[in-house]
Amino acid sequence: MYHKDVLSNGVTIVCEEVPAVHSIAIGYWVKTGSRLEAEDEAGISHLIEHLLFKGTKKRSAKEIAEAIEEVGGQLNAFTGKEYTCYYARVLAEHLPLAVDVLTDMLYNSLFREEDLVREKNVVLEEISMYEDTPDEIIHDYFSKTIWDGHPLGRPVIGTNESLSRIDREKILSYYQRHYCPSNLVVALAGNFQYQEAIDLIGEALSSLQPGSIETKITAPQARSGLKSFYRDLEQVQICMGVPGLSLYDHKIYTLQILNNILGGGASSRLFQEIREERALVYAIYSYYLAFLDSGLFTIYGGTNPSNCQQVLDLCWEEINRIIESGITEKELSRAKTQVKGSLLLAQESVLQRMHRLGRSELVHQRFITIEEVLERIAEVNEADIQALAKELFAPENVTVTVLGPLSEGQIKHPCVLCRT
C-alpha cells in the first residue's frame, strides 16, 4: 500500500493507502529549517512559513483559511531545525481542494511588504509568549548553552534582533533557493486511489521548473558545564543533558527504550522517584532529539529554588543506577510494550502516518515500516541499555542549564568530577 514516485522536475511523492478511513492527510515537506540559515537570516524559515498563509495570486489570507475549514478540514504548518511542513487533513473527497490550496500557498504567495511587517510583529509576540513561559524557553536556553555558536543551538523562531535584519529581499532570496522541486517531498496518507492521486499532484506541480540546491551542514561541537539564567520566578526550571545520537545511528532504538525507562512517562524512574516518592516536582521527564548528524538527550524538571540541587543530584543518581546496575527485565519488557503500543496507536491517525512518511523520505529516502521498527525495538537488550547510558552520560559530557532566581554560585554541577 506504499508508493513512491519522482516527477520529472524532481518533486518526490510518497503515498500510503489506508482504505478503511474516510479522510486523507497531505503534507508538503520542504527540506529547509533553522539550521540552514545564516546568522543574519535566523528565523527566516519560520517567517516564510507564516507568510505563505497571507495571500496568493488567487486567494486572500481569509480565503486560504476558509477554503479548508468550510469543508471541515484542518490546515496548518510547522518549522523545525531541518525541515518545514505545510499540511492539510480533509475528507477523502476533498483531496483536490487540499492539493490546490497547498500548491497555491507554496508557489503563488505574494510576499507583500505589508504582510511581512505584520507577520514580523506576530512572530515578535510569539517570542514574547515563549519568554513568558519558563518551562518552554528553558529548552531553547539549554540548546544554546550546549551548542553555542551553531545554528542548531538557535531558536527556530529567531530573536528580536535577527528578525529586525530580515527584509523582503532576503525573504525572496531564501525562498527561491530552498523551495525548489528537488527540495520538496509530498506525503499523502489515507483513503485515495493511487493513480488518481499521483495524476492530481503531478498536474498541480507540473509547472515547477527543475531546480536543486546544494547544502552543507557541519556537526555542532558540544559544550559541557553549568550555566544559570537569573530570572525572578517562583520555580527553577532545569535542563540537564548530553549530546545524543543522530537519525542514522543504529542505536537510536536503544535510546528510545532508555528514554522510556528513565523519564518517558508516569511509570519512569525519574517520575516515580522524584515526583511520586519525594514530591519535589510537578513535572519531570526526559526526551531525545535526533538530527542528521547529531542529537541531544535531555532531562527537564521544574522545582522550588530550595530543591534545585536535590533534584539535580537525584537525576544524576538515577542515571548512575542504570550505568552501574543496569535495568531489570521487567523494565525492559514494559518499555518495549509501551513503545510498541504508542507506535501502533499512532497508525490509527492518517496525520501521524503522513508525518512518518514525510520524515522517513526526507531522512532515509525510503519508507521505514512499522514492522521494521518493531523488529529493531525487539532486538534491544539490557546490556545495550546499560552500555548506551555509560557512553552518553560520561561526566565530562553533561551540561546543566538553570532558569530562575538562583545564581551560578548557588548551584553545583551534579557530577562531582565536574564541580569547580
CSV table of C-alpha atoms in Angstrom, one decimal:
chain,number,residue,atom,x,y,z
A,1,MET,CA,0.0,0.0,0.0
A,2,TYR,CA,3.1,2.2,-0.1
A,3,HIS,CA,4.1,4.0,-3.3
A,4,LYS,CA,6.9,6.4,-4.3
A,5,ASP,CA,7.2,8.5,-7.4
A,6,VAL,CA,9.6,11.2,-8.5
A,7,LEU,CA,8.3,13.7,-11.0
A,8,SER,CA,10.4,14.8,-14.0
A,9,ASN,CA,11.1,18.2,-12.3
A,10,GLY,CA,12.5,16.5,-9.1
A,11,VAL,CA,9.5,16.5,-6.7
A,12,THR,CA,9.2,13.3,-4.7
A,13,ILE,CA,5.7,11.9,-3.8
A,14,VAL,CA,5.3,9.2,-1.2
A,15,CYS,CA,1.8,7.7,-0.5
A,16,GLU,CA,0.3,5.2,1.8
A,17,GLU,CA,-3.2,3.9,1.1
A,18,VAL,CA,-5.5,3.4,4.1
A,19,PRO,CA,-8.8,2.3,2.6
A,20,ALA,CA,-10.6,1.8,6.0
A,21,VAL,CA,-10.7,5.5,6.8
A,22,HIS,CA,-12.8,8.4,5.5
A,23,SER,CA,-10.0,11.1,5.4
A,24,ILE,CA,-6.7,11.9,3.9
A,25,ALA,CA,-3.7,13.9,5.3
A,26,ILE,CA,-1.3,15.5,2.8
A,27,GLY,CA,1.9,17.3,3.6
A,28,TYR,CA,4.3,19.4,1.5
A,29,TRP,CA,7.7,18.9,3.2
A,30,VAL,CA,10.4,21.3,2.3
A,31,LYS,CA,14.0,20.3,3.2
A,32,THR,CA,14.9,23.5,5.0
A,33,GLY,CA,14.8,24.7,8.5
A,34,SER,CA,16.6,26.9,11.0
A,35,ARG,CA,20.0,25.0,10.9
A,36,LEU,CA,20.4,26.0,7.2
A,37,GLU,CA,20.0,29.7,8.0
A,38,ALA,CA,23.0,32.1,8.0
A,39,GLU,CA,23.4,34.1,11.3
A,40,ASP,CA,21.8,37.2,9.7
A,41,GLU,CA,18.8,35.0,8.5
A,42,ALA,CA,18.0,33.4,11.9
A,43,GLY,CA,14.2,32.8,12.0
A,44,ILE,CA,13.7,33.3,8.2
A,45,SER,CA,12.4,29.7,7.6
A,46,HIS,CA,9.7,30.2,10.3
A,47,LEU,CA,8.8,33.7,9.0
A,48,ILE,CA,8.3,32.3,5.5
A,49,GLU,CA,6.0,29.7,6.9
A,50,HIS,CA,3.9,32.5,8.3
A,51,LEU,CA,3.9,34.5,5.1
A,52,LEU,CA,2.7,31.6,2.9
A,53,PHE,CA,-0.7,31.9,4.7
A,54,LYS,CA,-1.0,35.6,4.0
A,55,GLY,CA,-2.3,35.6,0.4
A,56,THR,CA,-1.7,34.3,-3.1
A,57,LYS,CA,-2.5,35.5,-6.6
A,58,LYS,CA,-5.9,33.9,-6.4
A,59,ARG,CA,-6.7,33.7,-2.6
A,60,SER,CA,-6.6,36.2,0.3
A,61,ALA,CA,-5.4,35.1,3.7
A,62,LYS,CA,-9.0,34.7,4.8
A,63,GLU,CA,-9.9,32.7,1.7
A,64,ILE,CA,-7.0,30.3,2.3
A,65,ALA,CA,-8.3,29.6,5.8
A,66,GLU,CA,-11.9,29.4,4.7
A,67,ALA,CA,-11.2,27.0,1.8
A,68,ILE,CA,-10.2,24.1,4.1
A,69,GLU,CA,-12.3,25.0,7.2
A,70,GLU,CA,-15.6,25.2,5.3
A,71,VAL,CA,-15.3,21.5,4.4
A,72,GLY,CA,-14.5,20.6,8.0
A,73,GLY,CA,-10.7,20.2,7.4
A,74,GLN,CA,-7.5,21.3,9.1
A,75,LEU,CA,-4.8,23.4,7.5
A,76,ASN,CA,-1.6,24.1,9.4
A,77,ALA,CA,2.2,24.1,9.2
A,78,PHE,CA,5.3,23.9,11.4
A,79,THR,CA,9.0,24.7,11.0
A,80,GLY,CA,11.7,22.6,12.5
A,81,LYS,CA,15.5,22.7,12.6
A,82,GLU,CA,15.9,20.7,9.4
A,83,TYR,CA,12.6,20.8,7.6
A,84,THR,CA,9.3,22.7,7.2
A,85,CYS,CA,5.9,21.1,6.6
A,86,TYR,CA,2.6,22.5,5.4
A,87,TYR,CA,-0.3,20.1,5.7
A,88,ALA,CA,-4.0,19.6,5.4
A,89,ARG,CA,-6.4,16.9,6.7
A,90,VAL,CA,-9.7,16.6,4.9
A,91,LEU,CA,-12.3,14.1,3.9
A,92,ALA,CA,-11.1,11.9,1.0
A,93,GLU,CA,-13.5,13.6,-1.5
A,94,HIS,CA,-11.7,17.0,-0.8
A,95,LEU,CA,-8.2,15.9,-1.8
A,96,PRO,CA,-8.3,18.0,-5.0
A,97,LEU,CA,-9.1,21.1,-2.8
A,98,ALA,CA,-6.2,20.3,-0.4
A,99,VAL,CA,-3.7,19.9,-3.2
A,100,ASP,CA,-4.9,23.1,-4.8
A,101,VAL,CA,-4.7,25.2,-1.6
A,102,LEU,CA,-1.3,23.8,-0.6
A,103,THR,CA,0.2,24.2,-4.0
A,104,ASP,CA,-1.2,27.7,-4.3
A,105,MET,CA,0.3,28.7,-0.9
A,106,LEU,CA,3.7,27.3,-1.6
A,107,TYR,CA,4.2,28.6,-5.1
A,108,ASN,CA,1.9,31.5,-5.7
A,109,SER,CA,2.3,33.5,-2.5
A,110,LEU,CA,2.7,37.3,-2.9
A,111,PHE,CA,5.2,38.1,-0.1
A,112,ARG,CA,3.8,41.6,0.2
A,113,GLU,CA,5.8,44.2,2.2
A,114,GLU,CA,2.8,45.0,4.4
A,115,ASP,CA,2.3,41.3,5.2
A,116,LEU,CA,6.0,41.0,6.1
A,117,VAL,CA,5.7,43.9,8.6
A,118,ARG,CA,2.6,42.4,10.2
A,119,GLU,CA,4.0,38.9,10.4
A,120,LYS,CA,7.2,40.1,12.0
A,121,ASN,CA,5.1,41.7,14.7
A,122,VAL,CA,3.2,38.4,15.1
A,123,VAL,CA,6.4,36.5,15.5
A,124,LEU,CA,7.7,39.0,18.0
A,125,GLU,CA,4.6,38.4,20.0
A,126,GLU,CA,5.3,34.7,19.7
A,127,ILE,CA,8.8,35.2,21.0
A,128,SER,CA,7.4,37.2,23.9
A,129,MET,CA,5.0,34.4,24.7
A,130,TYR,CA,7.8,31.9,24.9
A,131,GLU,CA,9.8,34.3,27.1
A,132,ASP,CA,6.8,34.4,29.4
A,133,THR,CA,6.6,30.6,29.5
A,134,PRO,CA,9.7,29.5,31.5
A,135,ASP,CA,9.1,25.8,31.1
A,136,GLU,CA,9.2,26.2,27.4
A,137,ILE,CA,12.0,28.7,27.0
A,138,ILE,CA,14.4,26.7,29.2
A,139,HIS,CA,14.8,24.2,26.3
A,140,ASP,CA,16.0,26.9,24.0
A,141,TYR,CA,18.4,28.2,26.6
A,142,PHE,CA,19.7,24.6,27.0
A,143,SER,CA,20.2,24.2,23.2
A,144,LYS,CA,22.0,27.5,23.1
A,145,THR,CA,24.2,26.6,26.0
A,146,ILE,CA,25.3,23.1,24.8
A,147,TRP,CA,25.6,24.2,21.1
A,148,ASP,CA,26.6,27.8,21.5
A,149,GLY,CA,27.5,29.4,18.1
A,150,HIS,CA,26.0,26.6,16.0
A,151,PRO,CA,22.7,27.0,14.0
A,152,LEU,CA,21.2,24.0,15.9
A,153,GLY,CA,21.6,26.0,19.1
A,154,ARG,CA,19.5,28.9,17.9
A,155,PRO,CA,15.7,29.0,18.4
A,156,VAL,CA,13.7,28.2,15.3
A,157,ILE,CA,11.6,31.4,15.6
A,158,GLY,CA,14.7,33.6,15.7
A,159,THR,CA,15.2,36.6,18.0
A,160,ASN,CA,14.1,40.2,18.1
A,161,GLU,CA,17.5,41.2,16.7
A,162,SER,CA,17.7,38.7,13.9
A,163,LEU,CA,14.1,39.5,12.7
A,164,SER,CA,14.9,43.1,12.5
A,165,ARG,CA,17.6,42.3,9.9
A,166,ILE,CA,15.3,40.3,7.6
A,167,ASP,CA,13.8,42.3,4.7
A,168,ARG,CA,11.7,41.3,1.7
A,169,GLU,CA,14.8,40.9,-0.5
A,170,LYS,CA,16.3,38.3,2.0
A,171,ILE,CA,12.9,36.5,2.2
A,172,LEU,CA,12.7,36.2,-1.6
A,173,SER,CA,16.3,35.1,-2.0
A,174,TYR,CA,16.0,32.4,0.7
A,175,TYR,CA,12.6,31.2,-0.6
A,176,GLN,CA,13.9,30.9,-4.2
A,177,ARG,CA,16.9,28.9,-3.1
A,178,HIS,CA,15.2,26.5,-0.9
A,179,TYR,CA,11.7,26.0,-2.2
A,180,CYS,CA,12.8,24.3,-5.4
A,181,PRO,CA,11.4,21.0,-6.7
A,182,SER,CA,14.3,18.8,-5.6
A,183,ASN,CA,13.8,20.1,-2.0
A,184,LEU,CA,10.1,19.1,-1.9
A,185,VAL,CA,8.6,15.9,-0.7
A,186,VAL,CA,4.8,15.4,-0.9
A,187,ALA,CA,3.5,12.8,1.6
A,188,LEU,CA,-0.1,11.5,1.4
A,189,ALA,CA,-1.9,9.0,3.7
A,190,GLY,CA,-5.5,8.0,3.8
A,191,ASN,CA,-8.3,6.8,1.6
A,192,PHE,CA,-7.4,7.6,-2.0
A,193,GLN,CA,-6.9,5.9,-5.4
A,194,TYR,CA,-3.1,5.8,-6.0
A,195,GLN,CA,-3.0,6.7,-9.7
A,196,GLU,CA,-5.7,9.4,-9.4
A,197,ALA,CA,-3.7,11.0,-6.5
A,198,ILE,CA,-0.4,10.9,-8.4
A,199,ASP,CA,-2.0,12.4,-11.5
A,200,LEU,CA,-3.6,15.1,-9.4
A,201,ILE,CA,-0.5,16.1,-7.5
A,202,GLY,CA,1.7,15.7,-10.6
A,203,GLU,CA,-0.5,18.1,-12.6
A,204,ALA,CA,-0.7,20.6,-9.8
A,205,LEU,CA,3.1,20.7,-9.6
A,206,SER,CA,3.9,20.3,-13.3
A,207,SER,CA,4.6,24.0,-13.8
A,208,LEU,CA,7.6,24.0,-11.4
A,209,GLN,CA,10.8,24.2,-13.2
A,210,PRO,CA,13.6,21.7,-12.2
A,211,GLY,CA,16.0,23.1,-9.7
A,212,SER,CA,18.2,22.0,-6.9
A,213,ILE,CA,20.3,23.3,-4.1
A,214,GLU,CA,23.5,22.0,-2.5
A,215,THR,CA,23.5,22.4,1.2
A,216,LYS,CA,26.4,21.8,3.5
A,217,ILE,CA,26.0,21.2,7.2
A,218,THR,CA,28.5,20.9,10.0
A,219,ALA,CA,28.0,18.9,13.2
A,220,PRO,CA,27.9,21.0,16.4
A,221,GLN,CA,30.6,20.8,19.0
A,222,ALA,CA,29.0,20.4,22.4
A,223,ARG,CA,30.0,22.4,25.5
A,224,SER,CA,29.5,20.9,28.9
A,225,GLY,CA,29.3,22.6,32.3
A,226,LEU,CA,26.7,24.6,34.2
A,227,LYS,CA,25.0,27.9,33.2
A,228,SER,CA,22.4,29.8,35.1
A,229,PHE,CA,20.0,32.4,33.7
A,230,TYR,CA,18.7,34.6,36.5
A,231,ARG,CA,15.0,35.4,36.5
A,232,ASP,CA,12.6,36.3,39.3
A,233,LEU,CA,10.4,33.2,39.2
A,234,GLU,CA,8.5,31.1,41.7
A,235,GLN,CA,10.1,27.9,40.3
A,236,VAL,CA,13.5,27.0,39.0
A,237,GLN,CA,13.4,25.4,35.5
A,238,ILE,CA,16.1,22.8,35.0
A,239,CYS,CA,17.5,21.1,31.9
A,240,MET,CA,20.3,18.6,32.2
A,241,GLY,CA,21.6,16.7,29.2
A,242,VAL,CA,24.3,15.3,26.9
A,243,PRO,CA,24.9,15.0,23.2
A,244,GLY,CA,22.7,12.3,21.8
A,245,LEU,CA,22.5,10.2,18.6
A,246,SER,CA,21.9,11.1,15.0
A,247,LEU,CA,19.0,9.9,13.0
A,248,TYR,CA,21.3,7.4,11.2
A,249,ASP,CA,22.7,5.8,14.4
A,250,HIS,CA,21.6,2.2,14.7
A,251,LYS,CA,21.5,2.7,18.5
A,252,ILE,CA,18.6,5.1,18.1
A,253,TYR,CA,16.2,2.3,19.1
A,254,THR,CA,18.1,1.6,22.2
A,255,LEU,CA,18.0,5.3,23.0
A,256,GLN,CA,14.2,5.2,22.6
A,257,ILE,CA,13.9,2.4,25.2
A,258,LEU,CA,16.4,4.1,27.6
A,259,ASN,CA,14.4,7.3,27.4
A,260,ASN,CA,11.2,5.5,28.2
A,261,ILE,CA,12.7,3.8,31.3
A,262,LEU,CA,14.5,6.9,32.6
A,263,GLY,CA,11.9,9.6,32.1
A,264,GLY,CA,9.4,8.8,29.3
A,265,GLY,CA,6.2,8.7,31.3
A,266,ALA,CA,4.5,8.4,34.7
A,267,SER,CA,5.9,4.9,35.3
A,268,SER,CA,9.5,6.1,34.6
A,269,ARG,CA,12.3,6.1,37.2
A,270,LEU,CA,12.6,9.9,37.4
A,271,PHE,CA,8.8,10.4,37.7
A,272,GLN,CA,8.4,7.7,40.3
A,273,GLU,CA,11.4,8.7,42.4
A,274,ILE,CA,11.4,12.5,42.3
A,275,ARG,CA,7.7,13.3,42.0
A,276,GLU,CA,5.8,10.3,43.4
A,277,GLU,CA,8.2,9.3,46.2
A,278,ARG,CA,9.7,12.7,47.2
A,279,ALA,CA,7.1,15.2,45.9
A,280,LEU,CA,9.9,17.6,44.7
A,281,VAL,CA,8.4,18.4,41.3
A,282,TYR,CA,5.1,18.6,39.4
A,283,ALA,CA,6.7,17.9,36.0
A,284,ILE,CA,9.8,15.9,35.3
A,285,TYR,CA,10.6,13.9,32.1
A,286,SER,CA,13.3,13.1,29.6
A,287,TYR,CA,13.3,13.3,25.8
A,288,TYR,CA,15.7,13.0,22.9
A,289,LEU,CA,16.1,15.0,19.7
A,290,ALA,CA,17.8,13.4,16.7
A,291,PHE,CA,19.1,15.3,13.7
A,292,LEU,CA,21.0,14.3,10.6
A,293,ASP,CA,24.4,14.4,12.2
A,294,SER,CA,23.9,14.9,15.9
A,295,GLY,CA,21.3,14.8,18.7
A,296,LEU,CA,20.5,15.7,22.3
A,297,PHE,CA,19.3,13.7,25.3
A,298,THR,CA,17.7,16.0,27.9
A,299,ILE,CA,16.1,15.7,31.3
A,300,TYR,CA,13.7,18.5,32.3
A,301,GLY,CA,12.3,19.4,35.7
A,302,GLY,CA,10.7,22.3,37.5
A,303,THR,CA,11.0,22.8,41.2
A,304,ASN,CA,11.2,25.2,44.2
A,305,PRO,CA,14.6,27.0,44.3
A,306,SER,CA,15.4,25.4,47.6
A,307,ASN,CA,15.0,21.9,46.0
A,308,CYS,CA,17.1,22.6,42.9
A,309,GLN,CA,20.3,21.0,44.0
A,310,GLN,CA,18.5,17.9,45.3
A,311,VAL,CA,16.6,17.4,42.1
A,312,LEU,CA,19.8,17.7,40.0
A,313,ASP,CA,21.6,15.2,42.3
A,314,LEU,CA,18.7,12.8,42.2
A,315,CYS,CA,18.6,12.9,38.4
A,316,TRP,CA,22.3,12.1,38.3
A,317,GLU,CA,21.8,9.3,40.8
A,318,GLU,CA,19.1,7.6,38.7
A,319,ILE,CA,21.4,7.8,35.6
A,320,ASN,CA,24.2,6.2,37.6
A,321,ARG,CA,22.0,3.5,38.8
A,322,ILE,CA,21.4,2.5,35.2
A,323,ILE,CA,25.1,2.8,34.4
A,324,GLU,CA,26.3,0.8,37.4
A,325,SER,CA,23.4,-1.7,37.9
A,326,GLY,CA,21.6,-1.7,34.6
A,327,ILE,CA,17.8,-2.2,34.3
A,328,THR,CA,15.5,-5.1,35.1
A,329,GLU,CA,14.0,-7.5,32.7
A,330,LYS,CA,10.6,-6.2,33.8
A,331,GLU,CA,11.5,-2.6,33.0
A,332,LEU,CA,12.7,-3.6,29.6
A,333,SER,CA,9.6,-5.6,28.8
A,334,ARG,CA,7.3,-2.8,30.0
A,335,ALA,CA,9.2,-0.2,27.9
A,336,LYS,CA,9.1,-2.3,24.8
A,337,THR,CA,5.4,-2.8,25.2
A,338,GLN,CA,4.8,0.9,25.8
A,339,VAL,CA,6.8,1.9,22.7
A,340,LYS,CA,5.0,-0.7,20.6
A,341,GLY,CA,1.6,0.5,21.8
A,342,SER,CA,2.3,4.1,21.1
A,343,LEU,CA,3.6,3.3,17.6
A,344,LEU,CA,0.6,1.1,16.7
A,345,LEU,CA,-1.9,3.6,18.2
A,346,ALA,CA,-0.3,6.3,16.0
A,347,GLN,CA,-1.1,4.2,13.0
A,348,GLU,CA,-4.8,4.9,13.6
A,349,SER,CA,-4.2,8.6,12.7
A,350,VAL,CA,-3.7,9.4,9.0
A,351,LEU,CA,-2.0,12.6,10.1
A,352,GLN,CA,0.6,10.6,12.0
A,353,ARG,CA,1.0,8.2,9.1
A,354,MET,CA,1.7,11.2,6.8
A,355,HIS,CA,4.3,12.5,9.2
A,356,ARG,CA,6.1,9.2,9.3
A,357,LEU,CA,6.0,9.1,5.5
A,358,GLY,CA,7.4,12.6,5.1
A,359,ARG,CA,10.2,12.3,7.7
A,360,SER,CA,11.2,8.8,6.5
A,361,GLU,CA,11.6,10.0,3.0
A,362,LEU,CA,13.5,13.2,4.0
A,363,VAL,CA,16.0,11.3,6.2
A,364,HIS,CA,16.3,7.8,4.7
A,365,GLN,CA,14.9,8.2,1.2
A,366,ARG,CA,12.8,5.1,1.8
A,367,PHE,CA,9.8,4.1,3.9
A,368,ILE,CA,10.7,2.5,7.2
A,369,THR,CA,7.8,0.2,8.0
A,370,ILE,CA,6.3,-0.2,11.5
A,371,GLU,CA,7.3,-3.9,11.3
A,372,GLU,CA,10.9,-2.9,10.8
A,373,VAL,CA,10.8,-0.5,13.7
A,374,LEU,CA,9.2,-3.1,16.0
A,375,GLU,CA,11.8,-5.7,14.9
A,376,ARG,CA,14.7,-3.3,15.9
A,377,ILE,CA,12.9,-2.5,19.2
A,378,ALA,CA,12.6,-6.2,20.0
A,379,GLU,CA,16.3,-6.7,19.5
A,380,VAL,CA,17.3,-4.3,22.3
A,381,ASN,CA,18.5,-6.0,25.5
A,382,GLU,CA,19.5,-4.9,29.0
A,383,ALA,CA,23.2,-4.8,28.1
A,384,ASP,CA,22.5,-2.4,25.2
A,385,ILE,CA,20.7,0.0,27.6
A,386,GLN,CA,23.5,-0.1,30.2
A,387,ALA,CA,26.2,0.4,27.6
A,388,LEU,CA,24.5,3.3,25.9
A,389,ALA,CA,23.8,5.1,29.2
A,390,LYS,CA,27.5,4.7,30.1
A,391,GLU,CA,28.5,6.0,26.7
A,392,LEU,CA,26.3,9.1,26.7
A,393,PHE,CA,26.4,10.1,30.3
A,394,ALA,CA,30.2,10.4,30.8
A,395,PRO,CA,30.5,13.2,33.4
A,396,GLU,CA,32.5,15.4,31.1
A,397,ASN,CA,29.6,15.4,28.6
A,398,VAL,CA,26.9,16.7,31.0
A,399,THR,CA,25.5,20.2,30.5
A,400,VAL,CA,23.2,21.8,33.1
A,401,THR,CA,21.1,24.9,32.4
A,402,VAL,CA,19.0,26.5,35.1
A,403,LEU,CA,16.4,29.3,34.7
A,404,GLY,CA,15.1,31.0,37.9
A,405,PRO,CA,16.0,33.0,41.0
A,406,LEU,CA,19.4,31.4,41.6
A,407,SER,CA,22.9,32.4,40.6
A,408,GLU,CA,25.6,30.0,39.3
A,409,GLY,CA,27.3,30.2,42.7
A,410,GLN,CA,24.2,28.8,44.4
A,411,ILE,CA,24.2,25.6,42.3
A,412,LYS,CA,26.7,22.8,41.9
A,413,HIS,CA,27.1,20.6,38.9
A,414,PRO,CA,25.6,17.2,39.9
A,415,CYS,CA,28.6,15.3,38.6
A,416,VAL,CA,31.2,15.6,41.4
A,417,LEU,CA,34.0,15.3,38.8
A,418,CYS,CA,32.7,18.4,37.1
A,419,ARG,CA,32.4,20.7,40.1
A,420,THR,CA,34.8,23.5,40.3
